Amino acid sequence: MKKSMKKGLAILLLLLTGTLLFAEGQSESKDMSLNESAAQAKYVFLFIGDGMAMPQISAAEAYLSAKEGNAANQKLLNFSTFPAQGMTTTYAYDRFITGSAAAATAMATGQKTAIGVISMDPGKTESYKTLAEMAKEDGKKVGIISSVDLDHATPAAFYAHQPSRNNYYQIGVEAVSSDVDYFGGGRFRLGKTPEGEKNIHELMAEAGWTIAEDRDSINAIQAGTEKVYCSNHGFADDALPYDIDREADDVSLAEFTQKGIELLDNEDGFFMMVESGKIDWACHANDGASSIMDTLAFAESIETAIQFYNEHPEETLIVVTGDHETGGLTLGFAGTGYETDFANISSQTKSYEYFDKFVLTHYLEAGSSDLEGLMADIEKYFGLTELNDYEAELLEKAYIRTVAGDEAVSNATEDKLLYGGYTPLTMQLTHIQNNRSGMAWTSYKHTAVPVATFAVGAGEEMFHGYYDNTDIFTKIKAAMGM
Amino acid sequence: MKKSMKKGLAILLLLLTGTLLFAEGQSESKDMSLNESAAQAKYVFLFIGDGMAMPQISAAEAYLSAKEGNAANQKLLNFSTFPAQGMTTTYAYDRFITGSAAAATAMATGQKTAIGVISMDPGKTESYKTLAEMAKEDGKKVGIISSVDLDHATPAAFYAHQPSRNNYYQIGVEAVSSDVDYFGGGRFRLGKTPEGEKNIHELMAEAGWTIAEDRDSINAIQAGTEKVYCSNHGFADDALPYDIDREADDVSLAEFTQKGIELLDNEDGFFMMVESGKIDWACHANDGASSIMDTLAFAESIETAIQFYNEHPEETLIVVTGDHETGGLTLGFAGTGYETDFANISSQTKSYEYFDKFVLTHYLEAGSSDLEGLMADIEKYFGLTELNDYEAELLEKAYIRTVAGDEAVSNATEDKLLYGGYTPLTMQLTHIQNNRSGMAWTSYKHTAVPVATFAVGAGEEMFHGYYDNTDIFTKIKAAMGM
């Protein structure tokens, strides 16, 4: 009898508790159907490290760890600790090794396209709608930020539709009338203006954009200002300088991102794409130190988003990914075997490009003709001293080749493998510098290894697993409830 | 009135449905607390691809895709489709680039140890308890399977405790009296028996192990047989042959795994570690085709576990990971730029080792002295025809170096970079073969890039994210409820 009473009570409790449980479940699913956005990502950051795959991330982490005397990877980048993580395949419609245009199109529109095409179909007739355009239609503000030229393939794929990534002027023209509320980072290429046409800055001014080109002017722009274009550029071109070369006046990618948050923050939410474009450029040139420093600068720009996320954790989604690997970077070199020395990376003080433009060119122009006279600068900029015989031989060969130009090419195939079309001496210097640290490269182009994707916030759970770059679009779109 | 009736009915339905829902939930959670193993991983497979990181996985997938004329990675390996996926750091206690002993110790015991140490502390005085030992204490059966010698570092770390991985005989002695119920794969190294001692096979026979050394004998062992040691070996050593060299009589890793399932399946569950050890060996030798074929053979052995999982989905956990990357493999080569040709991998028909031992050695012993006489075999085994000038020059240099031995070394550092201590001609052949496909290497040792981990089944959700190899232990232990 007692037992059956207990059983009855248990059933009653079950009924009551069951109802509560069920009610909870029901109210949750109700909330979701009634007011989808409440459970969805209102503020979305998509961070794209151009040329950044696991080797680039691990190299930066190894450097941080080694600086503190630890075995790597004991120091992780902020985004490496995000709760969701996946691997992402990158192949293009027509090539296994993708390019930035096809990869950005995949992430912006969910469609595979041909190499070089910007958010159009492989046949180059149909335009694909982008995440940024959808977000705008959904009432959100849109920001496009890049450390390289804003008409470069990766940013372009979010607001333009062109049969070729090289249509820089047309891409800029699309930018002027685009749905974008804030452009930040490198400049549109004014040098690509066709004869007789107004350049993109003139067109933007005419269309009412607020333009700022230095830190003070950028800082002076108030929240609430609409249609803002903030840019800055380095010594070499329209892109921001490599972070390793950045000086006090140069506005950082983190600052451009922070400004974007200030300008775009509104109750209807925003979609912001932030590209770190020079990780790719550094890796094309096999310059490991510059790649690492730009990866760390990328993490700093992500930090501004993390701070925003901390204030709006339920409504913010941050996704960090790469578009492809560049350079065939690995963390191990035949010459150093099982040993690495990532702390050695600190001994490089400027990028390959700075050395090329401000050191080597001047030295050669001054009529100097022996490598010996450059050794103090080689130590100053690459930290290279005590060259062994093999290193000395490689440098001498590269120097002769540099001074004599193509006449010194004894074997064109070997020349391509050794220097990849870059200044031979400078390439040899980055190779020796990297190899001593345990970093090595197999290419001067992109490679096909999948990239890593990390996510935190509303919808993060979708970013686990092994998926394709077109799924980045699908997942973000779903997270935004579009 | 009608409305309130409806409401009443709805509440009644809610109560009923709630009760059903709750009852279901309750019975599940009750089962968990009363009988933890029911909701936990009773059958656990840990598959370790030695030297297998994302580049090795992607190369295999690229090959599968290219064979069918697709851009890769349109064909995924079976484990790439597992629902849970993470990246795993591998560093050792005392080195960034790990070794198999330290990495296997991390996964087997959850502890970082020094390079070369087998499941002991870095000071080599304290033994760490392994997952296999814990599983045994928990009443489960234990299987240890490897395509290489069973006293090799990776399998050893699950059942032995030694200050050095090179203590092969002592590792074998530990195997004899270990908790392991089934050993399958390569042989214990009988050649390491100290003078005057019995070899491991003799000791196993004395201890009552059932020993089988060919397919028929292995097939003849009945389910229910206890303490079984099945082995097979290739032409070269105590390991299984490379899968690319495997002949009809050679027992495959998949067969050894299937046999393990047959022998270990029991109502108290099992823990099975399956290592594909020759992905690593192939990558040390920069032999991409052999690495790919062994990766595919590994996937076949995983397929047997997937079939078992399909029969016991609630109680089975399959984890697939690597211990480290080997060779600094990338999917892009400076000489081929953005192009790849993974279908070309099929044109290699035997491993570098087979070519070394059965082709090159015989040719040289026959007193032949020119490369020309080998060209037919080079075509037959590596598919290399129509060498360009640069390739021909590299081969000639490697051939002269091979024939003359170390006397032909003009530069020891360069020699190390070009051939890594392997037979120069053979290394040059694998390099040209791989490079033509778009695969390239930076080392003959391991590298430090994190590996990928995949999981399906009970506890799979723990395997998302970016974590350390010691966490593989922690997660499996938790999944097993130990």
PDB file of N, CA and C in Angstrom, chain B residues 156-190:
ATOM      1  N   ALA B 156      52.818   1.321 -27.476  1.00  0.00           N
ATOM      2  CA  ALA B 156      53.449   1.048 -26.175  1.00  0.00           C
ATOM      3  C   ALA B 156      52.908   1.945 -25.068  1.00  0.00           C
ATOM      4  N   ALA B 157      52.654   3.233 -25.413  1.00  0.00           N
ATOM      5  CA  ALA B 157      52.232   4.184 -24.375  1.00  0.00           C
ATOM      6  C   ALA B 157      50.905   3.805 -23.737  1.00  0.00           C
ATOM      7  N   PHE B 158      50.159   2.873 -24.353  1.00  0.00           N
ATOM      8  CA  PHE B 158      48.871   2.475 -23.775  1.00  0.00           C
ATOM      9  C   PHE B 158      48.995   1.292 -22.806  1.00  0.00           C
ATOM     10  N   TYR B 159      50.128   0.549 -22.877  1.00  0.00           N
ATOM     11  CA  TYR B 159      50.236  -0.617 -21.981  1.00  0.00           C
ATOM     12  C   TYR B 159      51.567  -0.716 -21.252  1.00  0.00           C
ATOM     13  N   ALA B 160      52.559   0.121 -21.632  1.00  0.00           N
ATOM     14  CA  ALA B 160      53.882  -0.001 -21.014  1.00  0.00           C
ATOM     15  C   ALA B 160      54.300   1.313 -20.355  1.00  0.00           C
ATOM     16  N   HIS B 161      55.321   1.234 -19.552  1.00  0.00           N
ATOM     17  CA  HIS B 161      55.848   2.403 -18.828  1.00  0.00           C
ATOM     18  C   HIS B 161      57.362   2.271 -18.852  1.00  0.00           C
ATOM     19  N   GLN B 162      57.994   3.060 -19.689  1.00  0.00           N
ATOM     20  CA  GLN B 162      59.435   2.924 -19.867  1.00  0.00           C
ATOM     21  C   GLN B 162      60.079   4.304 -19.994  1.00  0.00           C
ATOM     22  N   PRO B 163      61.263   4.472 -19.425  1.00  0.00           N
ATOM     23  CA  PRO B 163      61.962   5.757 -19.556  1.00  0.00           C
ATOM     24  C   PRO B 163      62.384   6.054 -20.988  1.00  0.00           C
ATOM     25  N   SER B 164      62.479   5.027 -21.818  1.00  0.00           N
ATOM     26  CA  SER B 164      62.849   5.257 -23.214  1.00  0.00           C
ATOM     27  C   SER B 164      62.028   4.391 -24.155  1.00  0.00           C
ATOM     28  N   ARG B 165      61.577   5.011 -25.250  1.00  0.00           N
ATOM     29  CA  ARG B 165      60.838   4.270 -26.269  1.00  0.00           C
ATOM     30  C   ARG B 165      61.697   3.204 -26.926  1.00  0.00           C
ATOM     31  N   ASN B 166      63.016   3.354 -26.776  1.00  0.00           N
ATOM     32  CA  ASN B 166      63.922   2.394 -27.410  1.00  0.00           C
ATOM     33  C   ASN B 166      64.100   1.099 -26.606  1.00  0.00           C
ATOM     34  N   ASN B 167      63.503   1.033 -25.425  1.00  0.00           N
ATOM     35  CA  ASN B 167      63.554  -0.205 -24.624  1.00  0.00           C
ATOM     36  C   ASN B 167      62.572  -1.227 -25.196  1.00  0.00           C
ATOM     37  N   TYR B 168      62.815  -1.612 -26.435  1.00  0.00           N
ATOM     38  CA  TYR B 168      61.834  -2.454 -27.124  1.00  0.00           C
ATOM     39  C   TYR B 168      61.572  -3.776 -26.413  1.00  0.00           C
ATOM     40  N   TYR B 169      62.636  -4.400 -25.971  1.00  0.00           N
ATOM     41  CA  TYR B 169      62.452  -5.703 -25.324  1.00  0.00           C
ATOM     42  C   TYR B 169      61.636  -5.561 -24.032  1.00  0.00           C
ATOM     43  N   GLN B 170      61.996  -4.557 -23.219  1.00  0.00           N
ATOM     44  CA  GLN B 170      61.272  -4.335 -21.956  1.00  0.00           C
ATOM     45  C   GLN B 170      59.803  -3.993 -22.227  1.00  0.00           C
ATOM     46  N   ILE B 171      59.567  -3.241 -23.301  1.00  0.00           N
ATOM     47  CA  ILE B 171      58.179  -2.924 -23.673  1.00  0.00           C
ATOM     48  C   ILE B 171      57.441  -4.220 -24.014  1.00  0.00           C
ATOM     49  N   GLY B 172      58.107  -5.092 -24.752  1.00  0.00           N
ATOM     50  CA  GLY B 172      57.510  -6.385 -25.103  1.00  0.00           C
ATOM     51  C   GLY B 172      57.226  -7.221 -23.868  1.00  0.00           C
ATOM     52  N   VAL B 173      58.169  -7.200 -22.928  1.00  0.00           N
ATOM     53  CA  VAL B 173      57.979  -7.959 -21.680  1.00  0.00           C
ATOM     54  C   VAL B 173      56.751  -7.432 -20.936  1.00  0.00           C
ATOM     55  N   GLU B 174      56.601  -6.096 -20.948  1.00  0.00           N
ATOM     56  CA  GLU B 174      55.396  -5.524 -20.309  1.00  0.00           C
ATOM     57  C   GLU B 174      54.127  -5.958 -21.036  1.00  0.00           C
ATOM     58  N   ALA B 175      54.236  -6.085 -22.358  1.00  0.00           N
ATOM     59  CA  ALA B 175      53.063  -6.500 -23.139  1.00  0.00           C
ATOM     60  C   ALA B 175      52.566  -7.875 -22.696  1.00  0.00           C
ATOM     61  N   VAL B 176      53.522  -8.777 -22.460  1.00  0.00           N
ATOM     62  CA  VAL B 176      53.178 -10.163 -22.118  1.00  0.00           C
ATOM     63  C   VAL B 176      52.276 -10.225 -20.881  1.00  0.00           C
ATOM     64  N   SER B 177      52.606  -9.425 -19.875  1.00  0.00           N
ATOM     65  CA  SER B 177      51.830  -9.485 -18.626  1.00  0.00           C
ATOM     66  C   SER B 177      50.849  -8.314 -18.509  1.00  0.00           C
ATOM     67  N   SER B 178      50.627  -7.619 -19.613  1.00  0.00           N
ATOM     68  CA  SER B 178      49.770  -6.428 -19.578  1.00  0.00           C
ATOM     69  C   SER B 178      48.295  -6.782 -19.459  1.00  0.00           C
ATOM     70  N   ASP B 179      47.484  -5.748 -19.323  1.00  0.00           N
ATOM     71  CA  ASP B 179      46.023  -5.884 -19.253  1.00  0.00           C
ATOM     72  C   ASP B 179      45.403  -6.053 -20.640  1.00  0.00           C
ATOM     73  N   VAL B 180      46.219  -6.037 -21.664  1.00  0.00           N
ATOM     74  CA  VAL B 180      45.675  -6.065 -23.025  1.00  0.00           C
ATOM     75  C   VAL B 180      45.096  -7.454 -23.330  1.00  0.00           C
ATOM     76  N   ASP B 181      43.907  -7.476 -23.958  1.00  0.00           N
ATOM     77  CA  ASP B 181      43.287  -8.747 -24.310  1.00  0.00           C
ATOM     78  C   ASP B 181      43.583  -9.146 -25.744  1.00  0.00           C
ATOM     79  N   TYR B 182      43.840  -8.138 -26.573  1.00  0.00           N
ATOM     80  CA  TYR B 182      44.089  -8.427 -27.990  1.00  0.00           C
ATOM     81  C   TYR B 182      45.146  -7.485 -28.544  1.00  0.00           C
ATOM     82  N   PHE B 183      46.208  -8.052 -29.044  1.00  0.00           N
ATOM     83  CA  PHE B 183      47.192  -7.301 -29.808  1.00  0.00           C
ATOM     84  C   PHE B 183      47.029  -7.668 -31.276  1.00  0.00           C
ATOM     85  N   GLY B 184      46.998  -6.664 -32.151  1.00  0.00           N
ATOM     86  CA  GLY B 184      46.905  -6.981 -33.568  1.00  0.00           C
ATOM     87  C   GLY B 184      47.721  -6.023 -34.400  1.00  0.00           C
ATOM     88  N   GLY B 185      48.346  -6.503 -35.464  1.00  0.00           N
ATOM     89  CA  GLY B 185      49.076  -5.623 -36.379  1.00  0.00           C
ATOM     90  C   GLY B 185      50.482  -6.115 -36.646  1.00  0.00           C
ATOM     91  N   GLY B 186      51.445  -5.212 -36.574  1.00  0.00           N
ATOM     92  CA  GLY B 186      52.840  -5.582 -36.784  1.00  0.00           C
ATOM     93  C   GLY B 186      53.346  -6.444 -35.625  1.00  0.00           C
ATOM     94  N   ARG B 187      54.574  -6.962 -35.770  1.00  0.00           N
ATOM     95  CA  ARG B 187      55.127  -7.851 -34.747  1.00  0.00           C
ATOM     96  C   ARG B 187      55.885  -7.105 -33.660  1.00  0.00           C
ATOM     97  N   PHE B 188      56.047  -7.742 -32.504  1.00  0.00           N
ATOM     98  CA  PHE B 188      57.061  -7.286 -31.561  1.00  0.00           C
ATOM     99  C   PHE B 188      58.410  -7.592 -32.200  1.00  0.00           C
ATOM    100  N   ARG B 189      59.407  -6.727 -31.924  1.00  0.00           N
ATOM    101  CA  ARG B 189      60.712  -6.888 -32.573  1.00  0.00           C
ATOM    102  C   ARG B 189      61.504  -8.026 -31.950  1.00  0.00           C
ATOM    103  N   LEU B 190      61.469  -9.187 -32.558  1.00  0.00           N
ATOM    104  CA  LEU B 190      62.202 -10.327 -32.012  1.00  0.00           C
ATOM    105  C   LEU B 190      63.700 -10.067 -32.067  1.00  0.00           C
TER     106      LEU B 190
END
